[in-house]
PDB file of C-alpha atoms in Angstrom:
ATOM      1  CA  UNK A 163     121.404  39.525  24.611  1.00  0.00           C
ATOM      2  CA  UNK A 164     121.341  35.941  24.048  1.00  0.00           C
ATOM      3  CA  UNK A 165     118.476  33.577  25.667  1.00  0.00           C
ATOM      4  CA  UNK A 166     116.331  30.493  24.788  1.00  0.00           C
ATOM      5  CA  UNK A 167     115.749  30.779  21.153  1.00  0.00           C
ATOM      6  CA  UNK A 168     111.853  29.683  20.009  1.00  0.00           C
ATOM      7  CA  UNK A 169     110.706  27.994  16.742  1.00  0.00           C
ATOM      8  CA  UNK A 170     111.093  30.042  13.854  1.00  0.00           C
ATOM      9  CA  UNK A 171     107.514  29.739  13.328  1.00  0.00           C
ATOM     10  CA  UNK A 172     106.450  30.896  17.052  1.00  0.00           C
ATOM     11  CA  UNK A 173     108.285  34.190  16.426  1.00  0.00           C
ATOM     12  CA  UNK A 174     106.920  34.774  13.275  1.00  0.00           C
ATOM     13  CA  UNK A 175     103.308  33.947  14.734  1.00  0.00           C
ATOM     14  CA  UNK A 176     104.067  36.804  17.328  1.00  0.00           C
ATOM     15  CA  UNK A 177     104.776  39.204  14.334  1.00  0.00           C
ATOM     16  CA  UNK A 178     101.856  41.908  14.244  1.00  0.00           C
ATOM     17  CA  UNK A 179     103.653  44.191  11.351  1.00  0.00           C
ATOM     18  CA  UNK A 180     106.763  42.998   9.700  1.00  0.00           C
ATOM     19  CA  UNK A 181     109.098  40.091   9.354  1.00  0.00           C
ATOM     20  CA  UNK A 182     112.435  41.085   7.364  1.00  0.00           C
ATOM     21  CA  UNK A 183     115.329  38.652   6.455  1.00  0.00           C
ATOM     22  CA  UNK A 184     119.045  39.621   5.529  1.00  0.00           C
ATOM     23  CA  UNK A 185     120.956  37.442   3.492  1.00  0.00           C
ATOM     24  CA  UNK A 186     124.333  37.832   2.555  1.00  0.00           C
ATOM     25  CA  UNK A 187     126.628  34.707   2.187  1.00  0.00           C
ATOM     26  CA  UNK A 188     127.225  33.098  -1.233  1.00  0.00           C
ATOM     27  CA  UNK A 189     127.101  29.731   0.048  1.00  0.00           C
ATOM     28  CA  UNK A 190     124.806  27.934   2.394  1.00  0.00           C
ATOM     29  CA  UNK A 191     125.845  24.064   3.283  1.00  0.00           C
ATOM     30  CA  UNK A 192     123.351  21.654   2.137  1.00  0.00           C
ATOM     31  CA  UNK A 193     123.418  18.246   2.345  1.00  0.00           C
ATOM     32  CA  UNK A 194     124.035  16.531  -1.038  1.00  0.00           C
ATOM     33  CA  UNK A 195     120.959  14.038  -0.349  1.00  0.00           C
ATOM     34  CA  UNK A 196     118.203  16.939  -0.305  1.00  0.00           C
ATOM     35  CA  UNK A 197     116.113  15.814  -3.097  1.00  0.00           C
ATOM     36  CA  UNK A 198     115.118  19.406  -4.156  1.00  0.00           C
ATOM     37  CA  UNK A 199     119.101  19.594  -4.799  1.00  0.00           C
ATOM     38  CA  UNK A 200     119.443  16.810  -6.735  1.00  0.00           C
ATOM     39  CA  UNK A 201     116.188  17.477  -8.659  1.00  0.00           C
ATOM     40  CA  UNK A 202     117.316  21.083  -9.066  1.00  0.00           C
ATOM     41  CA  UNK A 203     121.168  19.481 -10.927  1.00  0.00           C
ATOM     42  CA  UNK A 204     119.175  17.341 -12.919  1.00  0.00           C
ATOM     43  CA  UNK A 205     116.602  19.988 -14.559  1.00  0.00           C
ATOM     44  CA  UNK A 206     113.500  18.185 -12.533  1.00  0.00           C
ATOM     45  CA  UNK A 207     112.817  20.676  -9.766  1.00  0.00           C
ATOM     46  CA  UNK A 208     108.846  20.434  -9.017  1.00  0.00           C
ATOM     47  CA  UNK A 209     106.805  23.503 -10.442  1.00  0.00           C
ATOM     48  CA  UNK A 210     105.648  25.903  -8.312  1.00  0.00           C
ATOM     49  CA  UNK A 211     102.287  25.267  -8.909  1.00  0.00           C
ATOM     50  CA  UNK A 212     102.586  21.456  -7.995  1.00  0.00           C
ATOM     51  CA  UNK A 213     102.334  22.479  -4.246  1.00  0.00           C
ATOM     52  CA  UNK A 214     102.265  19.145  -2.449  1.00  0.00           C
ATOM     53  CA  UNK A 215     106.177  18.570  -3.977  1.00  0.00           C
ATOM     54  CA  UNK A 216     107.333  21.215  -1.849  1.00  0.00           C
ATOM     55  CA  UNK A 217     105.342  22.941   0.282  1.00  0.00           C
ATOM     56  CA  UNK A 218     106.013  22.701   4.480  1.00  0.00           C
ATOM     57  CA  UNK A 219     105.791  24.135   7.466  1.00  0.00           C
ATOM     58  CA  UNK A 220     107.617  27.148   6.901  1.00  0.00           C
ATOM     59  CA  UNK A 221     105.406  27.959   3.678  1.00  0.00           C
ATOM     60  CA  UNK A 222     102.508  27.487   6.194  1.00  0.00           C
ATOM     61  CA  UNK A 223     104.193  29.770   8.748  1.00  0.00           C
ATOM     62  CA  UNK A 224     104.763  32.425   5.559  1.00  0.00           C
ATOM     63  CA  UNK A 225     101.278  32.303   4.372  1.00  0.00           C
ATOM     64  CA  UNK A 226      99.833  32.825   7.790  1.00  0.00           C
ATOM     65  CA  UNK A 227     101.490  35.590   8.787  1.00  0.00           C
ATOM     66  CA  UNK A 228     100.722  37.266   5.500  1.00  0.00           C
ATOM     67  CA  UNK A 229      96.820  36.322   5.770  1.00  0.00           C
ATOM     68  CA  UNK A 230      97.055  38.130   9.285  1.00  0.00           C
ATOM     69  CA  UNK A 231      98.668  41.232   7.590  1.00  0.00           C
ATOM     70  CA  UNK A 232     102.163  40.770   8.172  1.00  0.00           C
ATOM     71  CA  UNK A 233     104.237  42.120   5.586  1.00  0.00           C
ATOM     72  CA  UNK A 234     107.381  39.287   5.066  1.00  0.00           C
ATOM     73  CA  UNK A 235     110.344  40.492   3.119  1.00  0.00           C
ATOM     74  CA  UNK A 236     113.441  38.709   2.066  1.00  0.00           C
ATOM     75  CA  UNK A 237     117.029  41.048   0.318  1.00  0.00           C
ATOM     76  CA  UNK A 238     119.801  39.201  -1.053  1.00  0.00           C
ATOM     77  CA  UNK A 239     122.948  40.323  -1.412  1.00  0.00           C
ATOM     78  CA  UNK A 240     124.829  37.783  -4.400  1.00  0.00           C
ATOM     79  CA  UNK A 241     128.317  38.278  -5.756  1.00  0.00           C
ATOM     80  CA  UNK A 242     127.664  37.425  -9.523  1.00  0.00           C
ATOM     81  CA  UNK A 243     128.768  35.060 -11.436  1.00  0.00           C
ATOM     82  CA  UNK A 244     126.537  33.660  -8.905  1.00  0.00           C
ATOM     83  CA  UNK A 245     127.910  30.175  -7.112  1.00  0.00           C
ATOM     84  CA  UNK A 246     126.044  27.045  -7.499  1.00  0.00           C
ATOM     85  CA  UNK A 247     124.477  27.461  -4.164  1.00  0.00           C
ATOM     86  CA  UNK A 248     123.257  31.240  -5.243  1.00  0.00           C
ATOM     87  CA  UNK A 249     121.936  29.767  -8.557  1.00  0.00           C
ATOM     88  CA  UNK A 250     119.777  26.877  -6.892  1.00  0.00           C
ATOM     89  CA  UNK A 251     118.086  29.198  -4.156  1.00  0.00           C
ATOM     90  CA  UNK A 252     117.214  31.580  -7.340  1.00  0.00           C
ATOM     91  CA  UNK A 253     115.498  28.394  -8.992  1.00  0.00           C
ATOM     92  CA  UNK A 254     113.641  27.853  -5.427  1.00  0.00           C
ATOM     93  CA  UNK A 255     113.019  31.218  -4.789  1.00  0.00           C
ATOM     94  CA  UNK A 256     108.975  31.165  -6.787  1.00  0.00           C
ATOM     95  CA  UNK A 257     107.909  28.847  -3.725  1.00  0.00           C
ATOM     96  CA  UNK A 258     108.712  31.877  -1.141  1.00  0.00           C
ATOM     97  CA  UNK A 259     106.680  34.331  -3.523  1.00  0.00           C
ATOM     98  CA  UNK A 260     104.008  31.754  -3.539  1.00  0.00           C
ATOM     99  CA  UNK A 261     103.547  31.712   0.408  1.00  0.00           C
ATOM    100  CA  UNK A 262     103.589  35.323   0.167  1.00  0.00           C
ATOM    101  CA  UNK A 263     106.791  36.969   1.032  1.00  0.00           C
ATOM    102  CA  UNK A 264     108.581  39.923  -1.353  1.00  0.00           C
ATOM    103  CA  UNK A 265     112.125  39.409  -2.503  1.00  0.00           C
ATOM    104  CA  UNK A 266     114.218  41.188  -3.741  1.00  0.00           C
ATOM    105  CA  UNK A 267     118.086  40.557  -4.871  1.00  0.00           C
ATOM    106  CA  UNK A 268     121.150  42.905  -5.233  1.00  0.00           C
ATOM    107  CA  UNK A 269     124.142  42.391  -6.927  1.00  0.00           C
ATOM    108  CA  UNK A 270     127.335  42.795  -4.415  1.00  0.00           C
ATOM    109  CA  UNK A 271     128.594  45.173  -7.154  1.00  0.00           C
ATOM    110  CA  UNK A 272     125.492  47.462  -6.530  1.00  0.00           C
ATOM    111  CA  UNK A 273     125.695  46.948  -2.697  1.00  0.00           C
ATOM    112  CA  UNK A 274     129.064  49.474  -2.523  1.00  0.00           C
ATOM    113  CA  UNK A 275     128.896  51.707  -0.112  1.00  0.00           C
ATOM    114  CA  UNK A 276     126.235  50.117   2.130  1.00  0.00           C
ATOM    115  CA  UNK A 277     127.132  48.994   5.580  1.00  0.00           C
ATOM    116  CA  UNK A 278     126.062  45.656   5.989  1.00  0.00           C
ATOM    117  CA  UNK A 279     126.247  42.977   9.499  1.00  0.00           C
ATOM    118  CA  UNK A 280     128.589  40.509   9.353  1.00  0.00           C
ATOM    119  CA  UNK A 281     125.386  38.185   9.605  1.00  0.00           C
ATOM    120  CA  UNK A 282     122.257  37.262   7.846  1.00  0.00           C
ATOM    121  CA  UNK A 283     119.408  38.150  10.269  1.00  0.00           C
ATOM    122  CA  UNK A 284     115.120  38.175  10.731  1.00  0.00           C
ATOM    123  CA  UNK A 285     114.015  40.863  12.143  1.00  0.00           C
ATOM    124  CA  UNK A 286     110.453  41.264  13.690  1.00  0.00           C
ATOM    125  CA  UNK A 287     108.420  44.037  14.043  1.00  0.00           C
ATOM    126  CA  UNK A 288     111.449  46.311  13.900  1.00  0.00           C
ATOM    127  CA  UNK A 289     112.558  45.272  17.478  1.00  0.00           C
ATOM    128  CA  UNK A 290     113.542  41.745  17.602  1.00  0.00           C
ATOM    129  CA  UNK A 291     116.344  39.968  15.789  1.00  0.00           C
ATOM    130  CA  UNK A 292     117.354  36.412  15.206  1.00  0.00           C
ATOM    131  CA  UNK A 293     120.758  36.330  14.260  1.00  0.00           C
ATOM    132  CA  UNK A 294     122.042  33.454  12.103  1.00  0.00           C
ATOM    133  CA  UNK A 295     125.907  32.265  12.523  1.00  0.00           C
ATOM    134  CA  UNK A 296     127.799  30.276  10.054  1.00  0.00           C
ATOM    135  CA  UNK A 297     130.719  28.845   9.580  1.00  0.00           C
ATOM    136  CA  UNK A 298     133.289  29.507   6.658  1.00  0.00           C
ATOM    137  CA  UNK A 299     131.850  26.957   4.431  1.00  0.00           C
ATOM    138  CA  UNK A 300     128.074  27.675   5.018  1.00  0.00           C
ATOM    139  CA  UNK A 301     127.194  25.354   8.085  1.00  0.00           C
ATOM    140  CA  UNK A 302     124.929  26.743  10.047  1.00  0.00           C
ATOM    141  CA  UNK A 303     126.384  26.884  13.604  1.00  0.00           C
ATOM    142  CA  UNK A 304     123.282  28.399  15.888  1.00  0.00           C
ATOM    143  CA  UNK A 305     121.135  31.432  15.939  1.00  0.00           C
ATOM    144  CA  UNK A 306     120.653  33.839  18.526  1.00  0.00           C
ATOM    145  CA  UNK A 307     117.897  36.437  19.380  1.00  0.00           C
ATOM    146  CA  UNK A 308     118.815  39.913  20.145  1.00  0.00           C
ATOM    147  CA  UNK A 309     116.388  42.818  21.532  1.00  0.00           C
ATOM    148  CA  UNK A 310     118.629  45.416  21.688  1.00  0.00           C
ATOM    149  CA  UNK A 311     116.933  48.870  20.328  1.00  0.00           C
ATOM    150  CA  UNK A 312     120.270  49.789  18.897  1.00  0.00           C
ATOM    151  CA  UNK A 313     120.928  47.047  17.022  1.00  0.00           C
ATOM    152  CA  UNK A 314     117.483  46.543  15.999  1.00  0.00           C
ATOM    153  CA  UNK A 315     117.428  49.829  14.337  1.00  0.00           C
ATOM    154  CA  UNK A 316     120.975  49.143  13.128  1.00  0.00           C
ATOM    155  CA  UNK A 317     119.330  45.966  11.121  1.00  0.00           C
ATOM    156  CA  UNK A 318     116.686  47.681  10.151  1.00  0.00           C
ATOM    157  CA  UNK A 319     118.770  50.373   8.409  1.00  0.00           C
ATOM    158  CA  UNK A 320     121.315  47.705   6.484  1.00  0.00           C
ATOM    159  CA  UNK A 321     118.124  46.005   5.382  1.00  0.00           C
ATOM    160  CA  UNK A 322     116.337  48.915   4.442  1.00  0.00           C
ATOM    161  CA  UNK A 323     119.712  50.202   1.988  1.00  0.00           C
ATOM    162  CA  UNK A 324     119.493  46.623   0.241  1.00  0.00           C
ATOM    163  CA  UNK A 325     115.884  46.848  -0.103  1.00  0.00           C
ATOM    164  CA  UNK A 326     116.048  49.794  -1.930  1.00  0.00           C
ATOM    165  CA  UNK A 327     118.748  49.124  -4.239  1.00  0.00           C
ATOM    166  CA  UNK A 328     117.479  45.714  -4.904  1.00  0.00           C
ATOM    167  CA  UNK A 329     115.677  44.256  -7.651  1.00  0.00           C
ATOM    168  CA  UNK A 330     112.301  42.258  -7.521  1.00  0.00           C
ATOM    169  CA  UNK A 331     112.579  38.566  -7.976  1.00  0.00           C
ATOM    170  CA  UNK A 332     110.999  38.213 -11.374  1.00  0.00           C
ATOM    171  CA  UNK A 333     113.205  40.683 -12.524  1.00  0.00           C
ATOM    172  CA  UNK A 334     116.859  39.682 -11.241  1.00  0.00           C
ATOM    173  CA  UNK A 335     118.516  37.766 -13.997  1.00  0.00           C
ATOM    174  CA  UNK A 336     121.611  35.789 -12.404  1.00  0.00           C
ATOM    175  CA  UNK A 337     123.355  35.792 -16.097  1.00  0.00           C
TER     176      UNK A 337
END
């Protein structure tokens, strides 16, 4: 199951159909220096449209794969009131539309009944899946890719049930 884990970006160059991400947890640690943070607290976070404030690699990686056909999806499942954490990623979230991927958020309150994994995930093409680990407060303790068939169709169901319950950025009001 587990072995050497590539860039982010190399597996999502090798996508040919579909790159899907699973996100679950209300917090995510980030460190209290990232200026998009602090920008975000103080009501300055750069416009979407002013690219060259935010824009990086994985933007690049987004917008490629997209150009080449790949479709790139990203479901959130939020408890609401949403945390602070919740809240900023909301306020970031244009920038992912703008490379080009769809997302789409679900209130835990509508996610009853669905039978999620105990971790946020990509999954590529249906068949290959990088699982993210984290620890009780958010840190991100390692990833690990699994090509099981099982579970790949396992993850593909869970994010599939969010997906369709889930409402388009744009549209999701946090409030």
């Amino acid at each position: 199951m587990s072995r050497p884990l590539p860039p982010f970006a190399e597996l999502l160059a090798q996508c040919s159909t579909s790159a899907v991400h699973l996100e679950t947890r209300d917090v995510y640690a980030v460190d209290e220096e990232d200026q998009d943070l602090k920008a975000w607290r103080a009501g300055g976070l750069a416009s979407v449209e002013d690219r060259s404030a935010w824009w990086g690699p994985f933007h690049d990686s987004v917008a490629d794969a997209v150009d080449r056909g790949v479709t790139v999806q990203r479901a959130r499942a939020v408890s609401l009131p949403a945390t602070e954490y919740i809240r900023f990623e909301h306020a970031c979230t244009p920038r992912n539309v703008e490379a080009g991927e769809d997302v789409r958020w679900l209130s835990r309150d509508l996610a009853l009944g669905l039978l999620l994994p105990a971790h946020d995930f990509w999954l590529f093409d249906g068949r290959l899946i990088r699982w993210h680990h984290f620890a009780g407060d958010g840190t991100h303790l390692r990833d690990e890719l699994d090509d099981r068939l099982g579970f790949a169709e396992q993850a593909a169901a869970a994010f599939a049930a969010v997906w369709d319950r889930a409402v388009p950025h744009a549209e999701f009001m946090l409030d």
